[in-house]
JSON list of C-alpha atoms in Angstrom, two decimals:
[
{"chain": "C", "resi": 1, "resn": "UNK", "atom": "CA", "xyz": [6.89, 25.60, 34.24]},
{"chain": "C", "resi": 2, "resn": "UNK", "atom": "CA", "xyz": [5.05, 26.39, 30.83]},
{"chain": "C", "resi": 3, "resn": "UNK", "atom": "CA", "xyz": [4.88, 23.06, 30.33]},
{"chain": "C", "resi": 4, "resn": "UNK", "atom": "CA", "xyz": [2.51, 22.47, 33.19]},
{"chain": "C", "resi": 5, "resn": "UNK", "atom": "CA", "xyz": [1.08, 25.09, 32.52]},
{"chain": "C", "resi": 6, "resn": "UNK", "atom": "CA", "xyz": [0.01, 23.88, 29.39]},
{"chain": "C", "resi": 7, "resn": "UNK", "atom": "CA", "xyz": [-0.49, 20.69, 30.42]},
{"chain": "C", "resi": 8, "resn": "UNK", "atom": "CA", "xyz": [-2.95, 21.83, 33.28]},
{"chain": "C", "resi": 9, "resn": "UNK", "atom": "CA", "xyz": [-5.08, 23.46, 30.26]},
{"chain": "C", "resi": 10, "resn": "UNK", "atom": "CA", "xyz": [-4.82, 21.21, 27.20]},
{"chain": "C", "resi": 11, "resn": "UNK", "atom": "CA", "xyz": [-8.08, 19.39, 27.94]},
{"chain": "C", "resi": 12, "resn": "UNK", "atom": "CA", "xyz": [-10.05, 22.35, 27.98]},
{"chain": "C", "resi": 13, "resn": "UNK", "atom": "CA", "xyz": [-8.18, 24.04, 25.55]},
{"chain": "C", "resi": 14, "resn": "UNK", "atom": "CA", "xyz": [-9.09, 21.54, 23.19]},
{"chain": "C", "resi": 15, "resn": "UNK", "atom": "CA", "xyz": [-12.79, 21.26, 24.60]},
{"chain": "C", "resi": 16, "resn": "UNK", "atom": "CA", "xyz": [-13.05, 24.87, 23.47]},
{"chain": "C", "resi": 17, "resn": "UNK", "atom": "CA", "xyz": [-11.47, 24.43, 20.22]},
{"chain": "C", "resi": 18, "resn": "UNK", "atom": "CA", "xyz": [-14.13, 20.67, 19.36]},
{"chain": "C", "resi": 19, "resn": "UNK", "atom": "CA", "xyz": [-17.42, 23.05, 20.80]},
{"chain": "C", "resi": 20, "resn": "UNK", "atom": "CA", "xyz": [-16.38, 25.59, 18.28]},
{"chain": "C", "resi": 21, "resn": "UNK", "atom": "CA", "xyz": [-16.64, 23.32, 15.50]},
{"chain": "C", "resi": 22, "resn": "UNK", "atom": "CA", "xyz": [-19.03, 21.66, 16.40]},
{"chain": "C", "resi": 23, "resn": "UNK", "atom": "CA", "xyz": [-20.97, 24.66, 17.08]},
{"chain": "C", "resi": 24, "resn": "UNK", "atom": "CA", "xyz": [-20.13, 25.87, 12.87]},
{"chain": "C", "resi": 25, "resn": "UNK", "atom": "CA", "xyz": [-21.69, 22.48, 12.17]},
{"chain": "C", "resi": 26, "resn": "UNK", "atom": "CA", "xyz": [-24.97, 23.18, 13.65]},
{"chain": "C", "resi": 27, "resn": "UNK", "atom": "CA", "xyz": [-25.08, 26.37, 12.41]},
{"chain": "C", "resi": 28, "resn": "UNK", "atom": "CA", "xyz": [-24.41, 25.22, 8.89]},
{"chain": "C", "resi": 29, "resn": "UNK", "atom": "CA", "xyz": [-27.69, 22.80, 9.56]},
{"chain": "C", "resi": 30, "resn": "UNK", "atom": "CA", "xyz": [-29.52, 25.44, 10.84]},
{"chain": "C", "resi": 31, "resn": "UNK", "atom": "CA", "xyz": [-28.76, 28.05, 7.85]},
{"chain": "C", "resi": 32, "resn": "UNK", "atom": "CA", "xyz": [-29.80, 24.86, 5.29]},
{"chain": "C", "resi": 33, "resn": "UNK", "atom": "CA", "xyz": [-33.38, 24.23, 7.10]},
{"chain": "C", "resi": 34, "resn": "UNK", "atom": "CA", "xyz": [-35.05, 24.99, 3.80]},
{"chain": "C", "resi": 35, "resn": "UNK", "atom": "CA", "xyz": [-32.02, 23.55, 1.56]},
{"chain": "C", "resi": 36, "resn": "UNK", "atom": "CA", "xyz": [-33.46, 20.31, -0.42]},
{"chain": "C", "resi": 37, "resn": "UNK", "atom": "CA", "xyz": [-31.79, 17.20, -0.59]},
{"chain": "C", "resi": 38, "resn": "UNK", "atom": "CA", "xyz": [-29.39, 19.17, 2.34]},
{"chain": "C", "resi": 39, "resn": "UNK", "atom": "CA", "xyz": [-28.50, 16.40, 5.15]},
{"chain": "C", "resi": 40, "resn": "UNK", "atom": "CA", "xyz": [-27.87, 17.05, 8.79]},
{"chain": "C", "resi": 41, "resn": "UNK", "atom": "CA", "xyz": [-24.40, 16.32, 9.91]},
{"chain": "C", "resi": 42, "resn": "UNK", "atom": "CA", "xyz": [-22.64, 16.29, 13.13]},
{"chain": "C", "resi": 43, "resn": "UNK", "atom": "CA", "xyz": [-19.91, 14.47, 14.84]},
{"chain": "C", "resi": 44, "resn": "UNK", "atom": "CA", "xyz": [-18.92, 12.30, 18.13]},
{"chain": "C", "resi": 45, "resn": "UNK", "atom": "CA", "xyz": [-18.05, 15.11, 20.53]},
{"chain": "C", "resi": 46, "resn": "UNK", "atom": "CA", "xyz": [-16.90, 12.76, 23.30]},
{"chain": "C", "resi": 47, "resn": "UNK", "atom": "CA", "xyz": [-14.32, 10.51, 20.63]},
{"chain": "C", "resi": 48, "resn": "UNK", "atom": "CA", "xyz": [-13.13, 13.69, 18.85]},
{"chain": "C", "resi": 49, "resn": "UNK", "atom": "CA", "xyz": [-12.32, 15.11, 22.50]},
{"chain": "C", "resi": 50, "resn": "UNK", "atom": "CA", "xyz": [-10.29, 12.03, 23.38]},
{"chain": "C", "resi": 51, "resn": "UNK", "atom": "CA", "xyz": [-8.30, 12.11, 19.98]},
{"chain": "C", "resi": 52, "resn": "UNK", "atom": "CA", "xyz": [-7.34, 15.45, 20.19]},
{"chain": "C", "resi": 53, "resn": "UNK", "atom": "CA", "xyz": [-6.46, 15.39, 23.96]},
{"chain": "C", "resi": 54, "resn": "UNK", "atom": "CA", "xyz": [-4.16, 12.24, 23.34]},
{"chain": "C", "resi": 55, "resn": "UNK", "atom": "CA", "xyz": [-2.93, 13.04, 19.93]},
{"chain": "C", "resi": 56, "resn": "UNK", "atom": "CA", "xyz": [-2.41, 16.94, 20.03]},
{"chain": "C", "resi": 57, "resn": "UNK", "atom": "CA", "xyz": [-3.04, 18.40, 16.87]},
{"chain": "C", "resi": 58, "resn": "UNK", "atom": "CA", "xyz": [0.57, 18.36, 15.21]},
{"chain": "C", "resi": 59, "resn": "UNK", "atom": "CA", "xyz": [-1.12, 16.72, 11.90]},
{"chain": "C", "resi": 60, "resn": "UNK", "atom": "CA", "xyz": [-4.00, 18.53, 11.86]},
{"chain": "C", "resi": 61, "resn": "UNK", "atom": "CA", "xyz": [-1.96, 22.14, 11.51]},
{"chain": "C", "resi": 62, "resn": "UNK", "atom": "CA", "xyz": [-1.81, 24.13, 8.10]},
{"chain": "C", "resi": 63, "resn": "UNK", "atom": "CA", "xyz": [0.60, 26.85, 7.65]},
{"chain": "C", "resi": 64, "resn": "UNK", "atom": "CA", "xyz": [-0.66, 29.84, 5.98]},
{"chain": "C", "resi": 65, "resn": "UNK", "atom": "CA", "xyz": [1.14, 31.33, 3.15]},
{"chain": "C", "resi": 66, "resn": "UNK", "atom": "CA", "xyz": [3.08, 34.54, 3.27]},
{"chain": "C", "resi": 67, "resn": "UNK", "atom": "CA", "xyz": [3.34, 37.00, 0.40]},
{"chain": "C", "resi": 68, "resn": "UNK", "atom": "CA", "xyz": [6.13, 39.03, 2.23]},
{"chain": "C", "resi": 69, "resn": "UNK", "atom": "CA", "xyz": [9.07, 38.51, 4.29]},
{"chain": "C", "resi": 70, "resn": "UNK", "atom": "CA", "xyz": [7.59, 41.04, 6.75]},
{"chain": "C", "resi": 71, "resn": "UNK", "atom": "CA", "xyz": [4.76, 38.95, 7.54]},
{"chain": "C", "resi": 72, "resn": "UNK", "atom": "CA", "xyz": [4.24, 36.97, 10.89]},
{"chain": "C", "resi": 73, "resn": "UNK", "atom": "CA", "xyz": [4.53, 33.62, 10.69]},
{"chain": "C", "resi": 74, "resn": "UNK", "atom": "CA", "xyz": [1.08, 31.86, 12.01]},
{"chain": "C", "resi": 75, "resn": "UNK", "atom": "CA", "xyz": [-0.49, 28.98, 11.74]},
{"chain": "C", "resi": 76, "resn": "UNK", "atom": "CA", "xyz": [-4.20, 28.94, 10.51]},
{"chain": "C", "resi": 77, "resn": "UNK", "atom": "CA", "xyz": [-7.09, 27.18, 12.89]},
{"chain": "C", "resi": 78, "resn": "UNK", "atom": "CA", "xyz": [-7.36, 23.68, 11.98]},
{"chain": "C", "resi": 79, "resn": "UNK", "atom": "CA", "xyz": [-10.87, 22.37, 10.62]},
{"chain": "C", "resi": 80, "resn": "UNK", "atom": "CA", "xyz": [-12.60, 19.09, 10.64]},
{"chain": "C", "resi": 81, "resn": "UNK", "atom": "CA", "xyz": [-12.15, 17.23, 7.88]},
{"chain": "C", "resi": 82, "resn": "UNK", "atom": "CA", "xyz": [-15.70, 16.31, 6.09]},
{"chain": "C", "resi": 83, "resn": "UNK", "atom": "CA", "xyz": [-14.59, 12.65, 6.51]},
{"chain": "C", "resi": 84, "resn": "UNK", "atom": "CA", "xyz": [-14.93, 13.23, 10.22]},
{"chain": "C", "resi": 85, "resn": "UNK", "atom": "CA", "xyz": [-18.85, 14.55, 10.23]},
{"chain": "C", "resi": 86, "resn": "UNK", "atom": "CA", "xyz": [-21.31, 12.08, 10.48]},
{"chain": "C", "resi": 87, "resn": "UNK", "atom": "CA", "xyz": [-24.82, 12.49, 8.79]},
{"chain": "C", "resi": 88, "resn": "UNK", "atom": "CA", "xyz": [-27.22, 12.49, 11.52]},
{"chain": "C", "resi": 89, "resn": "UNK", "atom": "CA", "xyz": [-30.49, 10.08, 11.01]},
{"chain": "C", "resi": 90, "resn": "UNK", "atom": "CA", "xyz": [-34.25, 11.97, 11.42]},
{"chain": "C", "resi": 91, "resn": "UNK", "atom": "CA", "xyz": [-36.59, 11.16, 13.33]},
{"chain": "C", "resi": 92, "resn": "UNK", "atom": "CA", "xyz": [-39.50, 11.84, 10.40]},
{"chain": "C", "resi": 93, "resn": "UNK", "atom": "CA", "xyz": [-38.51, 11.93, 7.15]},
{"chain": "C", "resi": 94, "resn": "UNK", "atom": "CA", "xyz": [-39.36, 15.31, 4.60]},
{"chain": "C", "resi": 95, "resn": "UNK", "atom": "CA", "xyz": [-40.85, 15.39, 1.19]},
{"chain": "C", "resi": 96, "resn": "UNK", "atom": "CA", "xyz": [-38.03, 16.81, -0.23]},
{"chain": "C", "resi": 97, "resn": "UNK", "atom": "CA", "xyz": [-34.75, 14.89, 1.08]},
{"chain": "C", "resi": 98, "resn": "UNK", "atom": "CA", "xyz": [-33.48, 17.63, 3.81]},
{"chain": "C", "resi": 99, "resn": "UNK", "atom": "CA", "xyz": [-32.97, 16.09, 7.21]},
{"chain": "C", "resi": 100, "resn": "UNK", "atom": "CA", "xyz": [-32.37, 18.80, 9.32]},
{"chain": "C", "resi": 101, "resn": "UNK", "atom": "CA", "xyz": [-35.16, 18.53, 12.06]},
{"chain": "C", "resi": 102, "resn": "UNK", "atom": "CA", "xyz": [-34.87, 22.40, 13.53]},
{"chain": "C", "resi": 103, "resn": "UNK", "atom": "CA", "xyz": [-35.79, 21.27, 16.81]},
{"chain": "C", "resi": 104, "resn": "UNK", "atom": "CA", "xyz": [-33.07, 18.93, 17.37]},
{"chain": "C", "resi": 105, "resn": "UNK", "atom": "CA", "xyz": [-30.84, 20.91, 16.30]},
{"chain": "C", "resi": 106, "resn": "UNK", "atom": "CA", "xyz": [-32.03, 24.29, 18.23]},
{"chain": "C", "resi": 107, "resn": "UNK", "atom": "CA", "xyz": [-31.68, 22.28, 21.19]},
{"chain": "C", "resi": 108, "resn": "UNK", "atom": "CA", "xyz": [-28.48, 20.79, 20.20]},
{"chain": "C", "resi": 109, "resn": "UNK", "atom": "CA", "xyz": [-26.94, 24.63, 19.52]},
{"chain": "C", "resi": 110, "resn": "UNK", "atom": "CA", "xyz": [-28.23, 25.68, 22.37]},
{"chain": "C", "resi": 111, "resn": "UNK", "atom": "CA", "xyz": [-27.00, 22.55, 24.35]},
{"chain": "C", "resi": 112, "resn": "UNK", "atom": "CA", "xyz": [-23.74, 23.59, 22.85]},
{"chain": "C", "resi": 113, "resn": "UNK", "atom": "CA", "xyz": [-23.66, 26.98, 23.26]},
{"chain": "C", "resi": 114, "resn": "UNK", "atom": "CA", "xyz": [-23.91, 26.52, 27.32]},
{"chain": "C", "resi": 115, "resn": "UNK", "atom": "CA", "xyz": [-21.67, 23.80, 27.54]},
{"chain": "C", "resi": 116, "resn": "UNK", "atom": "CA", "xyz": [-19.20, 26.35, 25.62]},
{"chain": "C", "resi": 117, "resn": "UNK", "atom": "CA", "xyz": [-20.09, 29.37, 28.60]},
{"chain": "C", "resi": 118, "resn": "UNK", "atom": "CA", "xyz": [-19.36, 26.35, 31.38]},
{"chain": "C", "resi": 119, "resn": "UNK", "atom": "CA", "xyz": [-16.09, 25.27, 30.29]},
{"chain": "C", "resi": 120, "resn": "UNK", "atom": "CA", "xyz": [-14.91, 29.26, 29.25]},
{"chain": "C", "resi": 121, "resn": "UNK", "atom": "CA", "xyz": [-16.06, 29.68, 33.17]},
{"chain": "C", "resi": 122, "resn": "UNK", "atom": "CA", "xyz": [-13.41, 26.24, 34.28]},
{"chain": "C", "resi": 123, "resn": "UNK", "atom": "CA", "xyz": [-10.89, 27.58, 32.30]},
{"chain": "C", "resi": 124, "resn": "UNK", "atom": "CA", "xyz": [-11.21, 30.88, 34.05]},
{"chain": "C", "resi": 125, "resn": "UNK", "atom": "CA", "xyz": [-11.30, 29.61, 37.58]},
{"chain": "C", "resi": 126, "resn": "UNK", "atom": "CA", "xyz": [-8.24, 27.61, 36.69]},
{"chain": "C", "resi": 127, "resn": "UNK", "atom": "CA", "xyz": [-5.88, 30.51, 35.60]},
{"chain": "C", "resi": 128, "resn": "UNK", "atom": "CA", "xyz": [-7.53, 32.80, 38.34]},
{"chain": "C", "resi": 129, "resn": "UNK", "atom": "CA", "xyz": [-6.17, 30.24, 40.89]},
{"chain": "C", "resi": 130, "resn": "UNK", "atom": "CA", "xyz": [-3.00, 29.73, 39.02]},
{"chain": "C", "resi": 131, "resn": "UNK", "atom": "CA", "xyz": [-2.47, 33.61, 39.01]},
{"chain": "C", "resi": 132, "resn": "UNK", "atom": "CA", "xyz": [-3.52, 33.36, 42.82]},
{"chain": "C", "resi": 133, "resn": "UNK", "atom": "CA", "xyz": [-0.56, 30.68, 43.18]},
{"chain": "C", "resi": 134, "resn": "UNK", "atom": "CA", "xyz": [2.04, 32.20, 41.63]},
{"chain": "C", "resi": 135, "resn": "UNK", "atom": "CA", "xyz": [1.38, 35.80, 44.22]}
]
């Protein structure tokens, strides 16, 4: 049963999880507007999505280290690697080697940011009707 469960929300479990990142990433861009020689980056939404959903992230997970035998074991959230981002190409060229182009990338977080609210919205449908179900 939890297995369906699970199964039902991988996709948008791991939907969540990429817009997260990716979301970090933009803000990074946006918090090095001014940063010279600083260059864009971003990464393949759609082809990180389809890894993740048909790999799982079993490699990707790093196990944090506990200083006591008390402690909870947990895993730490798993980030991108750097070889992953891609540097994104401007549109005009700057003076002094940044290619962040706020624009783009205002619309791009914001882009994000809604596309984040939709699929939190999905995954609450879903579990409201699976709640629904099991009644």
């Amino acid at each position: 049963m939890i297995d369906k469960l699970d199964a039902a929300l991988r996709f948008n479990r791991e939907a969540l999880n990429l817009r997260t990142q990716r979301q970090e990433v933009l803000a990074a861009n946006i918090a090095h507007a001014d940063t010279p020689n600083y260059k864009a980056r971003d990464f393949d939404f759609a082809s990180r999505l389809t890894q993740a959903v048909e790999q799982g992230r079993g490699g990707q997970s790093v196990q944090m280290a506990a200083t006591s035998p008390r402690h909870i074991q947990a895993q730490a959230p798993s980030s991108m690697p750097d070889s992953d981002l891609l540097y994104r190409v401007p549109s005009q060229s700057s003076i002094d080697g940044n290619t962040v182009e706020m624009d783009a990338e205002r619309i791009n977080f914001a882009d994000n940011a809604l596309r984040y609210e939709a699929n939190l919205t999905v995954v609450s449908a879903k579990i409201k009707s699976l709640l629904s179900a099991a009644q």
